[in-house]
Short mmCIF file of C-alpha atoms and ligand atoms in Angstrom, two decimals:
data_model
loop_
_atom_site.label_atom_id
_atom_site.label_comp_id
_atom_site.label_asym_id
_atom_site.label_seq_id
_atom_site.Cartn_x
_atom_site.Cartn_y
_atom_site.Cartn_z
CA SER A 1 0.06 0.09 0.05
CA SER A 2 1.16 3.58 -0.58
CA ASP A 3 0.73 6.79 1.18
CA ILE A 4 -2.42 8.84 1.47
CA PHE A 5 -2.60 12.64 1.63
CA ALA A 6 -5.37 14.75 3.08
CA ILE A 7 -6.54 18.38 3.37
CA TYR A 8 -8.33 18.51 6.72
CA GLY A 9 -11.17 20.88 6.38
CA ALA A 10 -13.46 20.83 3.28
CA SER A 11 -14.77 24.43 3.53
CA GLY A 12 -13.44 27.66 1.88
CA CYS A 13 -9.90 27.34 3.33
CA GLY A 14 -9.59 23.72 2.35
CA ARG A 15 -10.84 24.25 -1.15
CA GLY A 16 -8.34 27.01 -1.65
CA VAL A 17 -5.44 24.77 -0.56
CA MET A 18 -6.60 21.67 -2.45
CA PRO A 19 -5.26 22.83 -6.01
CA LEU A 20 -1.98 23.68 -4.55
CA ALA A 21 -1.76 20.24 -2.96
CA ARG A 22 -2.78 18.57 -6.14
CA GLU A 23 -0.11 20.30 -8.10
CA LYS A 24 2.62 19.37 -5.58
CA LEU A 25 1.55 15.74 -5.57
CA ARG A 26 1.26 15.54 -9.29
CA SER A 27 5.00 16.49 -9.58
CA ARG A 28 5.73 13.69 -7.07
CA HIS A 29 3.73 11.23 -9.26
CA VAL A 30 1.26 10.44 -6.45
CA PRO A 31 -2.02 9.30 -7.99
CA LEU A 32 -4.70 11.91 -7.50
CA ASP A 33 -7.11 9.50 -5.78
CA HIS A 34 -4.64 9.45 -2.90
CA LEU A 35 -5.46 13.04 -2.22
CA VAL A 36 -8.65 13.49 -0.32
CA PHE A 37 -10.52 15.97 2.05
CA VAL A 38 -11.15 14.92 5.65
CA ASP A 39 -13.97 16.72 7.46
CA ASP A 40 -15.80 16.08 10.74
CA HIS A 41 -19.01 17.38 9.37
CA PRO A 42 -18.94 16.45 5.63
CA VAL A 43 -21.62 18.05 3.55
CA SER A 44 -20.94 16.07 0.33
CA GLY A 45 -19.06 12.88 -0.56
CA VAL A 46 -17.06 14.57 -3.23
CA ILE A 47 -15.92 18.20 -3.48
CA ASN A 48 -13.98 19.54 -6.51
CA GLY A 49 -13.25 16.11 -7.68
CA HIS A 50 -11.77 14.81 -4.32
CA ARG A 51 -13.42 12.29 -1.93
CA VAL A 52 -14.42 13.81 1.45
CA LEU A 53 -13.94 11.28 4.38
CA GLY A 54 -14.71 11.49 8.07
CA PHE A 55 -11.68 11.00 10.33
CA SER A 56 -12.40 7.43 11.19
CA ASP A 57 -12.81 6.51 7.51
CA PHE A 58 -9.58 8.21 6.78
CA LEU A 59 -7.89 6.10 9.50
CA SER A 60 -9.28 2.95 8.19
CA ILE A 61 -8.22 3.39 4.64
CA ASP A 62 -5.32 1.04 3.66
CA ALA A 63 -2.25 3.26 3.50
CA ALA A 64 1.52 3.00 4.37
CA GLN A 65 1.53 6.44 5.82
CA ARG A 66 -1.08 9.17 6.38
CA HIS A 67 -0.31 12.82 5.87
CA VAL A 68 -2.59 15.71 6.86
CA VAL A 69 -2.43 19.48 6.26
CA ILE A 70 -5.01 21.28 8.35
CA ALA A 71 -6.69 23.96 6.32
CA ILE A 72 -8.97 25.58 8.70
CA ALA A 73 -8.56 29.26 9.55
CA ASP A 74 -9.28 28.92 13.37
CA GLY A 75 -5.99 28.26 15.12
CA GLY A 76 -7.76 26.68 18.07
CA VAL A 77 -9.51 24.13 15.93
CA ARG A 78 -6.20 23.45 14.14
CA GLU A 79 -4.46 22.75 17.35
CA ASN A 80 -7.24 20.31 18.50
CA ILE A 81 -7.17 18.50 15.09
CA ALA A 82 -3.28 18.33 15.19
CA GLN A 83 -3.46 16.68 18.66
CA LYS A 84 -6.04 14.13 17.36
CA CYS A 85 -3.73 13.41 14.43
CA ILE A 86 -0.68 12.83 16.65
CA ARG A 87 -2.77 10.51 18.88
CA ASN A 88 -3.64 8.38 15.82
CA GLY A 89 -0.25 8.32 14.26
CA VAL A 90 -0.95 10.67 11.43
CA GLY A 91 1.80 12.77 10.15
CA PHE A 92 1.79 16.34 8.68
CA TRP A 93 2.83 17.70 5.42
CA SER A 94 3.11 21.25 4.26
CA VAL A 95 1.56 22.93 1.17
CA VAL A 96 3.65 25.66 -0.40
CA ALA A 97 2.27 27.28 -3.65
CA ASP A 98 4.78 27.19 -6.53
CA ASN A 99 5.31 30.89 -6.75
CA VAL A 100 5.96 31.48 -3.11
CA VAL A 101 9.29 33.34 -2.45
CA VAL A 102 11.35 32.16 0.52
CA MET A 103 14.63 33.93 1.01
CA ASP A 104 17.59 33.18 3.30
CA ASP A 105 17.54 31.42 6.71
CA VAL A 106 13.83 30.80 7.01
CA VAL A 107 12.76 27.87 9.26
CA LEU A 108 9.15 26.76 8.96
CA GLY A 109 7.47 24.51 11.44
CA GLU A 110 5.45 21.44 10.25
CA GLY A 111 2.04 21.61 8.70
CA CYS A 112 2.29 25.11 7.21
CA ILE A 113 0.22 26.43 4.28
CA LEU A 114 1.76 29.19 2.18
CA SER A 115 -0.74 30.35 -0.46
CA PRO A 116 0.13 31.82 -3.88
CA PHE A 117 2.15 35.15 -3.86
CA VAL A 118 3.31 34.72 -0.36
CA THR A 119 6.89 36.13 0.34
CA LEU A 120 8.98 35.31 3.34
CA THR A 121 12.21 37.35 3.27
CA SER A 122 15.35 36.51 5.31
CA ASN A 123 15.95 35.34 8.94
CA ILE A 124 12.55 34.20 9.83
CA ARG A 125 11.35 31.66 12.39
CA VAL A 126 7.85 30.16 11.96
CA GLY A 127 6.13 27.63 14.37
CA ARG A 128 3.70 24.75 13.69
CA HIS A 129 0.66 24.86 11.43
CA PHE A 130 1.13 28.44 10.18
CA GLN A 131 -1.25 29.65 7.44
CA ALA A 132 -0.30 32.66 5.16
CA ASN A 133 -3.09 33.31 2.76
CA ILE A 134 -2.65 34.74 -0.60
CA ASN A 135 -0.55 37.95 -1.03
CA SER A 136 0.76 38.02 2.59
CA TYR A 137 4.29 38.73 3.46
CA VAL A 138 6.70 38.36 6.35
CA GLU A 139 9.67 40.59 6.32
CA HIS A 140 13.15 40.07 8.01
CA ASP A 141 13.88 39.10 11.55
CA CYS A 142 10.30 37.99 12.49
CA PHE A 143 9.41 35.32 14.92
CA ILE A 144 5.99 33.77 14.44
CA GLY A 145 4.56 31.15 16.87
CA ASP A 146 2.43 28.11 16.55
CA PHE A 147 -1.06 27.96 14.92
CA VAL A 148 -0.75 31.57 13.63
CA THR A 149 -3.21 32.68 10.81
CA PHE A 150 -2.77 35.44 8.14
CA ALA A 151 -5.85 36.19 6.15
CA PRO A 152 -5.06 37.41 2.61
CA GLY A 153 -2.75 40.41 2.07
CA VAL A 154 -1.20 40.72 5.52
CA LYS A 155 2.00 42.92 5.53
CA CYS A 156 4.02 41.91 8.40
CA ASN A 157 7.12 44.12 8.47
CA GLY A 158 10.47 43.35 10.07
CA ASN A 159 11.42 42.64 13.66
CA VAL A 160 7.88 41.55 14.61
CA VAL A 161 7.01 38.81 17.14
CA ILE A 162 3.73 37.16 16.66
CA GLU A 163 2.75 34.81 19.51
CA ASP A 164 0.86 31.46 19.25
CA HIS A 165 -2.76 31.50 18.00
CA ALA A 166 -2.80 35.07 16.80
CA TYR A 167 -5.03 35.87 13.91
CA VAL A 168 -4.28 38.70 11.48
CA GLY A 169 -7.12 39.94 9.33
CA ALA A 170 -7.10 40.63 5.62
CA GLY A 171 -4.95 43.59 4.52
CA ALA A 172 -3.62 44.46 7.96
CA VAL A 173 -0.27 46.13 8.13
CA ILE A 174 2.10 45.57 11.09
CA LYS A 175 4.70 48.22 11.64
CA GLN A 176 8.27 47.33 11.68
CA GLY A 177 9.80 46.78 15.23
CA LYS A 178 13.22 47.65 16.32
CA VAL A 179 16.32 45.47 16.77
CA GLY A 180 16.21 44.15 20.35
CA LYS A 181 12.73 45.60 20.80
CA PRO A 182 10.46 43.94 18.34
CA LEU A 183 6.78 44.91 17.92
CA ARG A 184 4.94 42.12 19.66
CA ILE A 185 1.46 40.69 18.92
CA GLY A 186 0.38 38.76 21.95
CA LYS A 187 -0.89 35.26 22.17
CA GLY A 188 -4.30 34.70 20.77
CA ALA A 189 -4.67 38.35 19.69
CA ILE A 190 -6.97 39.30 16.82
CA VAL A 191 -5.97 41.97 14.42
CA GLY A 192 -8.95 43.25 12.40
CA MET A 193 -8.88 43.47 8.65
CA GLY A 194 -7.23 46.69 7.36
CA ALA A 195 -5.75 47.46 10.80
CA VAL A 196 -2.65 49.51 10.95
CA VAL A 197 -0.77 48.15 13.95
CA THR A 198 1.77 50.67 15.24
CA ARG A 199 2.41 49.32 18.78
CA ASP A 200 2.33 46.12 20.87
CA VAL A 201 -1.00 44.16 20.90
CA PRO A 202 -1.55 42.57 24.33
CA ALA A 203 -2.23 38.74 24.46
CA GLY A 204 -5.99 37.96 23.85
CA ALA A 205 -6.85 41.53 22.68
CA THR A 206 -8.60 42.55 19.55
CA VAL A 207 -7.51 45.72 17.71
CA VAL A 208 -8.96 47.45 14.71
CA GLY A 209 -8.51 50.57 12.81
CA ASN A 210 -5.77 53.01 11.74
CA PRO A 211 -3.85 53.42 14.08
CA ALA A 212 -5.06 50.06 15.57
CA ARG A 213 -6.92 50.38 18.92
CA LEU A 214 -8.16 48.00 21.36
CA ILE A 215 -11.82 47.06 21.30
CA ASN A 216 -11.98 44.43 23.99
CA ARG A 217 -9.92 42.23 26.25
CA LYS A 218 -10.82 38.43 26.41
N1 UDP B 1 -14.16 21.29 10.81
C1 UDP B 1 -13.83 20.04 11.15
N2 UDP B 1 -13.56 19.65 12.51
C2 UDP B 1 -13.61 20.64 13.51
C3 UDP B 1 -14.01 21.98 13.19
C4 UDP B 1 -14.25 22.15 11.84
O1 UDP B 1 -13.78 19.14 10.24
O2 UDP B 1 -13.25 20.22 14.60
C5 UDP B 1 -14.60 21.62 9.43
C6 UDP B 1 -15.96 22.06 9.29
O3 UDP B 1 -16.85 20.90 9.13
C7 UDP B 1 -15.84 22.85 8.05
C8 UDP B 1 -14.41 23.35 8.06
O4 UDP B 1 -13.71 22.60 9.01
O5 UDP B 1 -15.97 22.08 6.85
C9 UDP B 1 -14.36 24.82 8.58
O6 UDP B 1 -14.92 25.61 7.68
P1 UDP B 1 -15.24 27.20 7.79
O7 UDP B 1 -15.97 27.62 6.64
O8 UDP B 1 -15.85 27.44 9.13
O9 UDP B 1 -13.78 27.86 7.90
P2 UDP B 1 -12.65 28.08 6.85
O10 UDP B 1 -12.72 27.04 5.80
O11 UDP B 1 -12.78 29.49 6.37
O12 UDP B 1 -11.44 27.84 7.74
#
């Protein structure tokens, strides 16, 4: 038996990742019926030409190895699913679009998704299960934690630290931090779409607007 590959999440995010995954596997000569969606609440048996399986069905398919990439925008959901995969001996793979630009000394954790037109410049560390949606960039000397999500068009400038589970909305701009004093987006913070972040965002906070201001604390 051979390996089977899955996109976990058969909704908007997953459907955006599937074509990138298909292209990647085609170049590795993996048969396309070995690429499936997994979803805990499947609404259809087939989506965009690929089977949709529940997790237990995915586990019972005959396969040498199972590989999952979690394509769900909610970082908390991604973490729960990642733990479930680990408990069941399922491995992770990353999906990186062909035209992504990655420069020098970039270290990416497992299970990341880099959509088309993403750029990561130099000297960047990224944790597990990062999602950078279309047209996002990360500039030099940034540290990004685990289960961080960038919606489309996020502009993350240099010397920024983004802690675990932060969510950055579409088109947000994060100001460059300083060497030795990075701009910091705290754990689980939410940056609203189009926000212009000019200073640190506390853990769990939501900020919106230009300049970005706090609207609540969790
Ligand atoms: N989902 C899942 N397991 C979970 C939570 C969500 O399989 O524990 C699936 C859910 O059934 C849906 C998808 O993940 O198909 C999430 O879709 P949604 O449109 O909410 O988000 P997006 O695709 O934009 O991340």
